[in-house]
Amino acid sequence: MRHYAGWPRRGTVLATIPTAPGPAVHTELPSIVAATAQWLTRAYPSGGGAVDRALAEAQARQAAGVAAALRYPTELDAALVSVTGAGGAHRLDWLTGADGGGDEPWRTWVDEVVASWAACLLGEPELAAAAVAALRGPAPAGSRRLLSPGDADRRAAALLRHPDLLAPVADLHRAELARLLAVPGPRRPALPA
C-alpha cells in the first residue's frame, strides 16, 4: 500500500531490498549477510586501521551478499531461513580456532554455507566472477571490490583473501557451490607474487 509521496506505509514489507553495495537481497537475508560478513572479518581480521577494516568489511559483505543470493534464490527460501534460523557460528569458530566472542546475538545469524561460499568467492577470483554472472549476467558495480580488488583492497584483506587460510571454511561446501555454478571442482589458485 502506498500513501502520500509514493513511500510505502510503515509495516509494508517489500519483496526485495537492495543492499548497497551488492546484489538485491530478499528482505530476510540482510541479517544473515551482515552477521556472516562480520564473522569473516573477525575470523580473518585486517591488520590496518579504520580504512583497512572498512575495505575488508566491504569485500566480506559483497562476498556474503552474493553467496546468500545464490544459497537462498527465492522469497520462499529466504522466508524459511528466517523462520528456521541460520545455524550460528559455533562450528565455524571451532573449525578455524577463532575466538567465539561469547553469546553475542548477531552470531546466531551466521550461516555456515553462506560463510563457506563467501570464503570460496574471496579466495578464488574465477569462482567469484562465475557466481556474480550466475546472479545477473555482467558484473554489477556493487561487486567491484569482490571481482577486481585494487591494491588497497588486497592489502586490507590479505588474510580474508588468502586461499590457504580460507581453506578450512571454503572446503566445507565448495563442491556444492561448484555444482551450482557448473564449474570444475576445487582448485587452489596461485597466490599473486
mmCIF file of C-alpha atoms in Angstrom:
data_model
loop_
_atom_site.group_PDB
_atom_site.id
_atom_site.type_symbol
_atom_site.label_atom_id
_atom_site.label_comp_id
_atom_site.label_asym_id
_atom_site.label_seq_id
_atom_site.Cartn_x
_atom_site.Cartn_y
_atom_site.Cartn_z
ATOM 1 C CA MET A 1 0.000 0.000 0.000
ATOM 2 C CA ARG A 2 1.203 3.458 -0.777
ATOM 3 C CA HIS A 3 0.387 6.716 0.840
ATOM 4 C CA TYR A 4 1.495 10.263 0.145
ATOM 5 C CA ALA A 5 4.713 10.913 -1.809
ATOM 6 C CA GLY A 6 4.841 7.325 -3.065
ATOM 7 C CA TRP A 7 6.516 5.960 0.079
ATOM 8 C CA PRO A 8 5.338 2.595 1.406
ATOM 9 C CA ARG A 9 3.343 2.690 4.635
ATOM 10 C CA ARG A 10 5.051 1.691 7.812
ATOM 11 C CA GLY A 11 4.955 -2.074 8.222
ATOM 12 C CA THR A 12 4.771 -2.773 4.486
ATOM 13 C CA VAL A 13 7.232 -5.494 3.513
ATOM 14 C CA LEU A 14 8.884 -5.169 0.125
ATOM 15 C CA ALA A 15 9.738 -8.320 -1.824
ATOM 16 C CA THR A 16 13.427 -7.477 -2.110
ATOM 17 C CA ILE A 17 15.583 -4.671 -0.923
ATOM 18 C CA PRO A 18 18.815 -3.504 -2.459
ATOM 19 C CA THR A 19 21.826 -3.744 -0.198
ATOM 20 C CA ALA A 20 24.499 -1.276 -1.030
ATOM 21 C CA PRO A 21 26.809 -2.429 -2.429
ATOM 22 C CA GLY A 22 25.941 -5.792 -3.892
ATOM 23 C CA PRO A 23 23.108 -7.777 -5.384
ATOM 24 C CA ALA A 24 19.456 -7.347 -4.488
ATOM 25 C CA VAL A 25 18.756 -9.460 -1.421
ATOM 26 C CA HIS A 26 15.426 -10.721 -0.099
ATOM 27 C CA THR A 27 14.170 -8.850 2.960
ATOM 28 C CA GLU A 28 15.009 -11.713 5.312
ATOM 29 C CA LEU A 29 18.652 -12.019 4.238
ATOM 30 C CA PRO A 30 20.398 -8.753 5.231
ATOM 31 C CA SER A 31 20.816 -10.028 8.806
ATOM 32 C CA ILE A 32 22.485 -13.196 7.519
ATOM 33 C CA VAL A 33 24.703 -11.202 5.150
ATOM 34 C CA ALA A 34 25.752 -8.743 7.860
ATOM 35 C CA ALA A 35 26.396 -11.414 10.504
ATOM 36 C CA THR A 36 28.313 -13.662 8.126
ATOM 37 C CA ALA A 37 30.426 -10.753 6.888
ATOM 38 C CA GLN A 38 31.131 -9.742 10.487
ATOM 39 C CA TRP A 39 32.177 -13.289 11.332
ATOM 40 C CA LEU A 40 34.505 -13.373 8.306
ATOM 41 C CA THR A 41 36.147 -10.067 9.226
ATOM 42 C CA ARG A 42 36.618 -11.192 12.829
ATOM 43 C CA ALA A 43 37.998 -14.601 11.870
ATOM 44 C CA TYR A 44 40.314 -13.068 9.251
ATOM 45 C CA PRO A 45 40.977 -9.552 10.582
ATOM 46 C CA SER A 46 42.529 -6.686 8.726
ATOM 47 C CA GLY A 47 45.887 -5.631 10.073
ATOM 48 C CA GLY A 48 45.490 -1.933 9.370
ATOM 49 C CA GLY A 49 43.492 0.957 10.682
ATOM 50 C CA ALA A 50 39.890 2.012 10.236
ATOM 51 C CA VAL A 51 40.107 2.403 6.450
ATOM 52 C CA ASP A 52 41.575 -1.069 6.014
ATOM 53 C CA ARG A 53 38.892 -2.557 8.268
ATOM 54 C CA ALA A 54 36.193 -0.820 6.207
ATOM 55 C CA LEU A 55 37.686 -2.073 2.932
ATOM 56 C CA ALA A 56 37.888 -5.639 4.269
ATOM 57 C CA GLU A 57 34.307 -5.433 5.546
ATOM 58 C CA ALA A 58 33.070 -4.173 2.156
ATOM 59 C CA GLN A 59 34.673 -7.163 0.441
ATOM 60 C CA ALA A 60 33.263 -9.583 3.015
ATOM 61 C CA ARG A 61 29.764 -8.077 2.658
ATOM 62 C CA GLN A 62 29.887 -8.305 -1.127
ATOM 63 C CA ALA A 63 31.002 -11.942 -0.974
ATOM 64 C CA ALA A 64 28.393 -12.812 1.668
ATOM 65 C CA GLY A 65 25.697 -10.999 -0.327
ATOM 66 C CA VAL A 66 26.445 -12.950 -3.497
ATOM 67 C CA ALA A 67 26.686 -16.203 -1.534
ATOM 68 C CA ALA A 68 23.365 -15.564 0.246
ATOM 69 C CA ALA A 69 21.609 -14.694 -3.015
ATOM 70 C CA LEU A 70 22.872 -17.968 -4.515
ATOM 71 C CA ARG A 71 22.018 -20.016 -1.424
ATOM 72 C CA TYR A 72 18.516 -18.562 -0.971
ATOM 73 C CA PRO A 73 17.397 -17.627 -4.503
ATOM 74 C CA THR A 74 13.643 -17.387 -3.901
ATOM 75 C CA GLU A 75 11.481 -15.499 -1.452
ATOM 76 C CA LEU A 76 10.321 -18.819 -0.016
ATOM 77 C CA ASP A 77 13.911 -19.931 0.649
ATOM 78 C CA ALA A 78 14.644 -16.637 2.367
ATOM 79 C CA ALA A 79 11.450 -16.816 4.419
ATOM 80 C CA LEU A 80 12.210 -20.381 5.521
ATOM 81 C CA VAL A 81 15.684 -19.498 6.740
ATOM 82 C CA SER A 82 14.265 -16.559 8.666
ATOM 83 C CA VAL A 83 11.897 -18.997 10.447
ATOM 84 C CA THR A 84 14.317 -21.890 10.992
ATOM 85 C CA GLY A 85 17.417 -19.815 11.682
ATOM 86 C CA ALA A 86 20.790 -19.676 10.037
ATOM 87 C CA GLY A 87 22.583 -22.084 12.357
ATOM 88 C CA GLY A 88 25.116 -19.855 14.065
ATOM 89 C CA ALA A 89 28.888 -19.591 14.132
ATOM 90 C CA HIS A 90 29.834 -22.283 16.651
ATOM 91 C CA ARG A 91 31.089 -24.892 14.166
ATOM 92 C CA LEU A 92 32.950 -22.254 12.154
ATOM 93 C CA ASP A 93 34.626 -20.971 15.326
ATOM 94 C CA TRP A 94 35.693 -24.476 16.252
ATOM 95 C CA LEU A 95 36.973 -25.169 12.745
ATOM 96 C CA THR A 96 39.065 -22.009 12.469
ATOM 97 C CA GLY A 97 40.069 -21.711 16.093
ATOM 98 C CA ALA A 98 38.554 -18.232 16.095
ATOM 99 C CA ASP A 99 37.603 -16.682 19.402
ATOM 100 C CA GLY A 100 33.914 -17.463 19.936
ATOM 101 C CA GLY A 101 33.265 -13.937 21.168
ATOM 102 C CA GLY A 102 30.712 -15.013 23.733
ATOM 103 C CA ASP A 103 26.993 -15.098 23.190
ATOM 104 C CA GLU A 104 26.594 -12.017 21.023
ATOM 105 C CA PRO A 105 23.144 -12.177 19.375
ATOM 106 C CA TRP A 106 24.438 -11.498 15.856
ATOM 107 C CA ARG A 107 26.382 -14.777 15.947
ATOM 108 C CA THR A 108 23.139 -16.787 15.684
ATOM 109 C CA TRP A 109 22.544 -15.235 12.233
ATOM 110 C CA VAL A 110 25.816 -16.551 10.770
ATOM 111 C CA ASP A 111 25.090 -19.113 8.055
ATOM 112 C CA GLU A 112 27.766 -21.787 7.638
ATOM 113 C CA VAL A 113 27.054 -22.420 3.951
ATOM 114 C CA VAL A 114 26.999 -18.698 3.144
ATOM 115 C CA ALA A 115 30.288 -18.247 5.030
ATOM 116 C CA SER A 116 31.835 -21.183 3.170
ATOM 117 C CA TRP A 117 30.669 -19.939 -0.210
ATOM 118 C CA ALA A 118 31.801 -16.385 0.591
ATOM 119 C CA ALA A 119 35.227 -17.772 1.529
ATOM 120 C CA CYS A 120 35.339 -19.577 -1.830
ATOM 121 C CA LEU A 121 34.464 -16.344 -3.643
ATOM 122 C CA LEU A 122 37.065 -14.332 -1.744
ATOM 123 C CA GLY A 123 39.825 -16.878 -2.345
ATOM 124 C CA GLU A 124 39.097 -17.709 -5.994
ATOM 125 C CA PRO A 125 38.508 -14.753 -8.353
ATOM 126 C CA GLU A 126 37.300 -17.012 -11.200
ATOM 127 C CA LEU A 127 34.658 -18.546 -8.963
ATOM 128 C CA ALA A 128 33.553 -15.081 -7.815
ATOM 129 C CA ALA A 129 33.103 -13.979 -11.425
ATOM 130 C CA ALA A 130 31.067 -17.099 -12.197
ATOM 131 C CA ALA A 131 28.889 -16.536 -9.120
ATOM 132 C CA VAL A 132 28.134 -12.905 -9.945
ATOM 133 C CA ALA A 133 27.413 -13.858 -13.554
ATOM 134 C CA ALA A 134 25.007 -16.538 -12.338
ATOM 135 C CA LEU A 135 23.078 -13.894 -10.406
ATOM 136 C CA ARG A 136 22.546 -11.254 -13.038
ATOM 137 C CA GLY A 137 24.793 -11.560 -16.038
ATOM 138 C CA PRO A 138 27.565 -8.962 -16.285
ATOM 139 C CA ALA A 139 29.187 -7.877 -13.050
ATOM 140 C CA PRO A 140 27.184 -5.231 -11.222
ATOM 141 C CA ALA A 141 29.015 -2.167 -9.953
ATOM 142 C CA GLY A 142 28.274 -3.251 -6.371
ATOM 143 C CA SER A 143 30.614 -6.229 -6.708
ATOM 144 C CA ARG A 144 33.693 -4.337 -7.842
ATOM 145 C CA ARG A 145 35.719 -4.935 -4.688
ATOM 146 C CA LEU A 146 34.896 -8.632 -4.834
ATOM 147 C CA LEU A 147 35.641 -9.093 -8.529
ATOM 148 C CA SER A 148 38.540 -6.721 -9.129
ATOM 149 C CA PRO A 149 40.038 -5.533 -5.869
ATOM 150 C CA GLY A 150 42.615 -2.773 -6.048
ATOM 151 C CA ASP A 151 45.937 -2.746 -4.247
ATOM 152 C CA ALA A 152 44.401 -1.109 -1.163
ATOM 153 C CA ASP A 153 41.657 -3.755 -1.107
ATOM 154 C CA ARG A 154 44.170 -6.596 -1.345
ATOM 155 C CA ARG A 155 46.347 -5.087 1.349
ATOM 156 C CA ALA A 156 43.358 -4.526 3.656
ATOM 157 C CA ALA A 157 42.022 -8.060 3.197
ATOM 158 C CA ALA A 158 45.271 -10.007 2.999
ATOM 159 C CA LEU A 159 44.061 -12.661 5.457
ATOM 160 C CA LEU A 160 40.477 -12.562 4.184
ATOM 161 C CA ARG A 161 41.601 -13.391 0.628
ATOM 162 C CA HIS A 162 44.393 -15.863 1.417
ATOM 163 C CA PRO A 163 43.307 -19.207 -0.120
ATOM 164 C CA ASP A 164 45.307 -21.353 2.308
ATOM 165 C CA LEU A 165 43.870 -19.608 5.362
ATOM 166 C CA LEU A 166 40.341 -19.737 3.924
ATOM 167 C CA ALA A 167 40.617 -23.426 3.004
ATOM 168 C CA PRO A 168 39.113 -24.932 6.204
ATOM 169 C CA VAL A 169 35.966 -22.825 5.790
ATOM 170 C CA ALA A 170 35.843 -22.798 1.984
ATOM 171 C CA ASP A 171 36.248 -26.566 1.687
ATOM 172 C CA LEU A 172 33.142 -27.222 3.808
ATOM 173 C CA HIS A 173 30.707 -26.526 0.969
ATOM 174 C CA ARG A 174 32.909 -25.798 -2.074
ATOM 175 C CA ALA A 175 31.710 -28.861 -4.017
ATOM 176 C CA GLU A 176 28.066 -27.784 -3.698
ATOM 177 C CA LEU A 177 28.920 -24.280 -4.959
ATOM 178 C CA ALA A 178 30.921 -25.719 -7.861
ATOM 179 C CA ARG A 179 27.947 -27.905 -8.843
ATOM 180 C CA LEU A 180 25.557 -24.962 -8.603
ATOM 181 C CA LEU A 181 27.757 -22.811 -10.818
ATOM 182 C CA ALA A 182 28.662 -25.714 -13.140
ATOM 183 C CA VAL A 183 32.389 -25.078 -12.798
ATOM 184 C CA PRO A 184 35.164 -27.647 -12.377
ATOM 185 C CA GLY A 185 35.848 -28.958 -8.881
ATOM 186 C CA PRO A 186 38.085 -27.499 -6.206
ATOM 187 C CA ARG A 187 41.131 -25.651 -7.379
ATOM 188 C CA ARG A 188 43.705 -23.764 -5.417
ATOM 189 C CA PRO A 189 44.702 -20.535 -7.170
ATOM 190 C CA ALA A 190 48.289 -19.436 -7.082
ATOM 191 C CA LEU A 191 48.989 -16.547 -4.746
ATOM 192 C CA PRO A 192 49.922 -13.311 -6.512
ATOM 193 C CA ALA A 193 53.608 -12.511 -6.300
#
